[in-house]
């Protein structure tokens, strides 16, 4: 590589061909001009990306991995988009008025993975409808072990035998958890008491009373696999349903106990993990624009953002210096806008 570079810049080679010096000079001049032109176009390109970002409206789906909370993932998405558009940091823009609205339509536990529906722009107004829509999960439960969080992230609170439980035993009780049923939500959840999450209060050592049972809907449950102590369920349910509570209740119904080992949301509304959820390496303005076009066609006409009235006719106007982040909190923190 060093030899090749020396060959290009060697004065001996230039001197041996009289016309080369003029060519080299022209080449250098052209390179300088190209660099200057590229530099002058860069701000315009970033401004165009910023304008495109702020014009995006609708709902799409991303793939949430295990680890981050839904809110943390939303922040990561937002930061990537702002960086791509060359927009200043949120801290710098707190004094400004325009807002990039991004929200999610249904919390996934940090230990869970799968489809997370995201609204952007005026699409954040459609997120409430995502909460009441159907969702589908693949859950792996572990018999014989109960935890305070009802999943593998918590402390073990109880252990019971499970060796006599059969596949037929599990399949025989699933009907009891199908249809319109009553369910007690977990103490470790996004539900709130006096404005604070129950999970936050629990972590602080506060005494928290369980929320009363509430009506939920389970469209279907099937047992995909049973390899004691593990069992795998395919569950389709309505909004407000907790898979952790279901698995715990199944354990109790079998005269044992159980907790969730792994949880994957495979579908939310019309969006599936396999077909619609964007992985993080595709969180770009262009990819999201294309995803919005595809996903909007899947929604009922009455839910499309075309039917929504804009908050302000200037929503589409943007300069790189005008963007802030705003968070709105609702009861149970299921819909979050940043």
XYZ file of C-alpha atoms in Angstrom:
338
model
C 0.000 0.000 0.000
C 2.861 2.387 0.829
C 4.487 1.656 -2.527
C 1.309 2.449 -4.383
C 0.955 5.781 -2.583
C 4.595 6.667 -3.391
C 3.988 5.899 -7.030
C 1.153 8.385 -7.232
C 2.940 11.288 -5.552
C 6.522 10.614 -6.769
C 7.994 13.771 -8.407
C 10.117 11.538 -10.644
C 7.034 10.105 -12.323
C 5.559 13.541 -12.848
C 8.793 14.853 -14.311
C 9.099 12.018 -16.839
C 5.808 13.022 -18.530
C 5.617 16.732 -19.307
C 1.824 16.793 -19.745
C 1.182 15.043 -16.434
C 1.804 18.113 -14.319
C -0.986 19.990 -16.029
C -3.271 17.008 -15.681
C -2.370 16.636 -12.008
C -3.039 20.313 -11.371
C -6.405 20.070 -13.063
C -7.195 16.965 -11.070
C -6.307 18.672 -7.796
C -8.409 21.690 -8.716
C -11.338 19.461 -9.599
C -11.005 17.616 -6.276
C -10.970 20.885 -4.340
C -14.025 22.112 -6.206
C -15.853 18.825 -5.585
C -15.025 18.963 -1.880
C -16.279 22.536 -1.642
C -19.467 21.638 -3.486
C -20.065 18.616 -1.251
C -19.506 20.726 1.854
C -21.970 23.340 0.661
C -24.577 20.687 -0.082
C -24.260 18.983 3.311
C -26.399 21.486 5.269
C -29.053 21.393 2.568
C -29.104 17.592 2.674
C -29.471 17.576 6.460
C -32.236 20.160 6.234
C -34.053 17.944 3.744
C -33.708 14.944 6.068
C -34.982 17.022 8.975
C -37.972 18.121 6.941
C -38.691 14.524 5.923
C -38.415 13.332 9.534
C -40.869 15.933 10.775
C -43.301 15.097 7.972
C -43.580 11.439 8.981
C -46.987 10.532 10.418
C -48.538 7.176 11.142
C -47.815 3.944 12.960
C -45.238 1.254 12.315
C -43.631 -1.589 14.248
C -40.135 -2.172 15.584
C -38.473 -5.246 17.035
C -37.841 -4.793 20.745
C -35.028 -7.032 22.021
C -34.650 -8.315 25.561
C -33.089 -5.845 27.969
C -34.309 -2.290 27.440
C -37.686 -1.066 28.627
C -40.152 0.077 26.002
C -39.451 3.705 26.942
C -35.683 3.202 26.683
C -36.085 1.651 23.255
C -38.201 4.594 22.163
C -35.469 6.981 23.296
C -32.893 4.978 21.345
C -35.049 5.141 18.208
C -35.585 8.863 18.620
C -31.892 9.568 19.115
C -30.950 7.625 15.974
C -33.459 9.564 13.877
C -32.355 12.927 15.260
C -28.713 12.082 14.646
C -29.400 11.015 11.066
C -31.227 14.288 10.384
C -28.409 16.293 11.946
C -30.686 17.775 14.556
C -29.292 19.288 17.754
C -29.530 17.468 21.057
C -32.795 17.624 23.045
C -31.103 19.571 25.845
C -30.151 22.365 23.479
C -33.692 22.608 22.178
C -35.717 22.761 25.371
C -36.424 26.420 24.731
C -37.822 25.766 21.275
C -41.449 25.152 20.423
C -41.640 22.418 17.802
C -41.856 18.843 18.920
C -40.984 15.512 17.361
C -43.715 13.225 18.626
C -42.880 9.541 18.999
C -44.807 7.107 21.183
C -45.468 3.424 21.683
C -48.803 1.687 21.934
C -48.335 -0.952 24.584
C -45.565 -1.660 27.081
C -43.418 -4.760 26.753
C -41.552 -5.857 29.878
C -37.794 -5.325 29.770
C -37.263 -9.105 29.797
C -39.672 -9.566 26.884
C -39.046 -9.167 23.178
C -41.095 -8.809 20.037
C -43.396 -6.381 18.274
C -43.619 -2.849 19.656
C -46.019 -0.581 17.788
C -44.718 2.968 17.412
C -46.573 6.120 16.465
C -44.795 9.106 14.963
C -46.149 12.591 14.327
C -49.934 12.593 14.241
C -49.775 8.808 14.364
C -49.350 9.048 18.139
C -53.082 9.786 18.247
C -53.780 6.284 16.952
C -51.894 4.475 19.694
C -54.873 4.173 22.042
C -56.599 1.952 19.491
C -53.545 -0.328 19.560
C -54.084 -0.981 23.278
C -57.551 -2.446 22.853
C -56.599 -4.474 19.792
C -55.575 -8.106 19.880
C -52.045 -9.244 20.686
C -50.352 -12.588 20.295
C -47.575 -14.043 22.428
C -45.359 -17.083 22.658
C -44.642 -17.695 26.342
C -42.374 -20.267 27.943
C -43.435 -21.023 31.503
C -41.535 -22.885 34.199
C -43.457 -25.090 36.599
C -42.516 -25.485 40.242
C -41.073 -22.009 40.738
C -42.815 -18.755 41.709
C -41.159 -15.318 41.819
C -42.202 -11.916 43.109
C -42.279 -10.495 39.566
C -43.955 -13.617 38.109
C -41.051 -14.003 35.671
C -37.399 -15.034 35.654
C -36.145 -11.561 36.644
C -37.588 -11.753 40.161
C -36.682 -13.415 43.434
C -37.918 -16.944 43.995
C -40.704 -16.861 46.578
C -41.975 -20.422 46.414
C -41.109 -23.828 45.020
C -43.496 -26.751 44.635
C -43.366 -30.214 43.044
C -44.499 -30.560 39.451
C -43.388 -34.100 38.557
C -46.952 -35.479 38.383
C -48.225 -32.804 36.002
C -48.875 -34.113 32.485
C -49.476 -32.494 29.127
C -53.108 -33.549 29.380
C -53.403 -31.802 32.748
C -52.291 -28.498 31.237
C -54.461 -28.817 28.141
C -57.413 -29.699 30.340
C -57.370 -26.414 32.254
C -56.652 -23.993 29.411
C -60.354 -23.652 28.640
C -60.807 -22.021 32.071
C -58.567 -19.165 30.913
C -60.255 -18.639 27.540
C -62.927 -16.077 26.712
C -63.982 -13.186 28.912
C -62.362 -13.773 32.296
C -61.285 -11.848 35.383
C -57.579 -11.370 36.009
C -55.539 -9.855 38.842
C -52.631 -7.875 37.353
C -49.098 -8.385 38.729
C -47.758 -6.152 41.495
C -44.688 -5.529 39.357
C -46.416 -3.716 36.520
C -46.862 -0.343 34.858
C -50.162 0.162 36.674
C -50.068 3.095 39.048
C -50.998 4.090 42.563
C -50.952 7.765 43.526
C -49.139 8.572 40.295
C -46.332 6.029 40.778
C -45.845 2.690 39.103
C -46.576 -0.305 41.295
C -43.234 -1.796 40.234
C -41.419 1.351 41.413
C -43.164 1.238 44.777
C -42.311 -2.451 45.166
C -38.637 -1.832 44.436
C -38.621 0.870 47.132
C -39.903 -1.658 49.636
C -43.327 -0.060 49.952
C -46.327 -2.125 50.913
C -48.492 -2.425 47.823
C -51.937 -3.940 47.705
C -52.861 -5.971 44.675
C -55.150 -4.300 42.184
C -58.625 -5.843 42.059
C -59.358 -8.384 39.368
C -60.486 -6.797 36.139
C -62.183 -8.147 33.011
C -59.887 -9.243 30.179
C -60.359 -11.244 27.005
C -58.449 -14.291 25.814
C -59.256 -15.247 22.248
C -57.272 -18.473 22.214
C -54.633 -20.496 24.104
C -52.815 -23.570 22.882
C -50.047 -25.672 24.379
C -47.243 -25.897 21.827
C -44.712 -27.887 23.828
C -44.371 -29.581 27.206
C -40.980 -30.661 28.461
C -41.152 -30.561 32.264
C -40.689 -28.241 33.966
C -41.101 -26.057 30.868
C -44.255 -25.502 28.840
C -44.787 -23.262 25.811
C -48.037 -21.419 25.169
C -49.394 -19.588 22.138
C -51.789 -16.927 23.448
C -53.958 -14.413 21.598
C -55.592 -11.869 23.875
C -57.076 -8.406 24.115
C -55.718 -5.274 25.732
C -54.788 -5.108 29.411
C -53.973 -8.819 29.633
C -50.869 -9.993 31.499
C -49.162 -13.190 30.345
C -47.243 -13.327 33.639
C -50.493 -13.503 35.578
C -51.813 -16.189 33.226
C -48.765 -18.416 33.706
C -48.880 -17.915 37.476
C -52.587 -18.758 37.573
C -52.008 -21.889 35.483
C -49.422 -23.051 38.001
C -51.846 -22.525 40.879
C -54.639 -24.326 39.015
C -52.322 -27.321 38.682
C -51.675 -27.289 42.469
C -48.144 -26.110 41.872
C -46.702 -22.746 40.891
C -45.187 -21.268 37.744
C -43.445 -18.221 36.332
C -42.569 -16.888 32.884
C -39.139 -17.865 31.597
C -39.338 -16.191 28.175
C -41.924 -13.995 26.479
C -42.188 -12.907 22.853
C -44.937 -10.738 21.391
C -45.394 -12.054 17.867
C -48.277 -9.830 16.820
C -49.986 -6.590 17.806
C -53.022 -5.556 15.826
C -52.206 -6.228 12.159
C -48.436 -6.036 12.712
C -46.425 -9.242 12.984
C -42.891 -9.795 14.217
C -41.872 -11.678 11.079
C -43.262 -9.306 8.474
C -43.471 -5.801 9.912
C -41.160 -5.222 12.891
C -38.086 -3.193 11.904
C -34.807 -4.364 13.475
C -32.538 -1.663 14.865
C -30.241 -1.618 11.829
C -33.220 -0.387 9.794
C -34.199 2.486 12.061
C -33.562 5.075 9.380
C -35.765 7.864 8.085
C -36.142 6.215 4.665
C -36.885 2.760 6.078
C -39.484 4.146 8.463
C -41.084 6.158 5.668
C -41.452 2.969 3.626
C -42.713 1.035 6.638
C -45.344 3.692 7.335
C -46.678 3.299 3.816
C -46.962 -0.475 4.180
C -48.363 -0.419 7.704
C -50.948 2.274 7.031
C -52.521 0.061 4.377
C -53.110 -2.601 7.048
C -55.168 -0.345 9.311
C -58.914 0.239 9.120
C -59.684 3.401 7.185
C -61.128 5.147 10.230
C -57.789 4.782 12.031
C -55.481 6.093 9.340
C -53.753 9.334 10.090
C -55.341 10.909 7.002
C -58.528 11.133 9.037
C -56.795 12.845 11.940
C -56.887 16.587 12.264
C -53.490 18.176 12.610
C -52.815 19.999 15.846
C -51.147 22.797 13.950
C -50.882 23.622 10.272
C -47.168 24.237 10.756
C -46.469 20.636 11.819
C -44.563 20.029 8.591
C -42.230 23.018 8.956
C -38.832 22.363 10.452
C -35.403 23.844 10.809
C -32.562 22.005 12.479
C -32.752 24.300 15.473
C -36.361 23.689 16.393
C -37.144 20.438 18.109
C -37.924 19.414 21.662
C -38.951 16.230 23.369
C -42.155 16.081 25.306
C -43.441 13.260 27.445
C -47.084 12.656 28.287
C -48.074 10.049 30.853
C -51.364 8.240 31.022
C -52.901 5.864 33.514
C -50.965 2.551 33.504
C -48.327 4.167 31.257
C -49.414 1.981 28.379
C -49.283 4.815 25.893
C -46.114 6.856 26.069
C -45.230 9.822 23.885
C -41.774 11.302 23.792
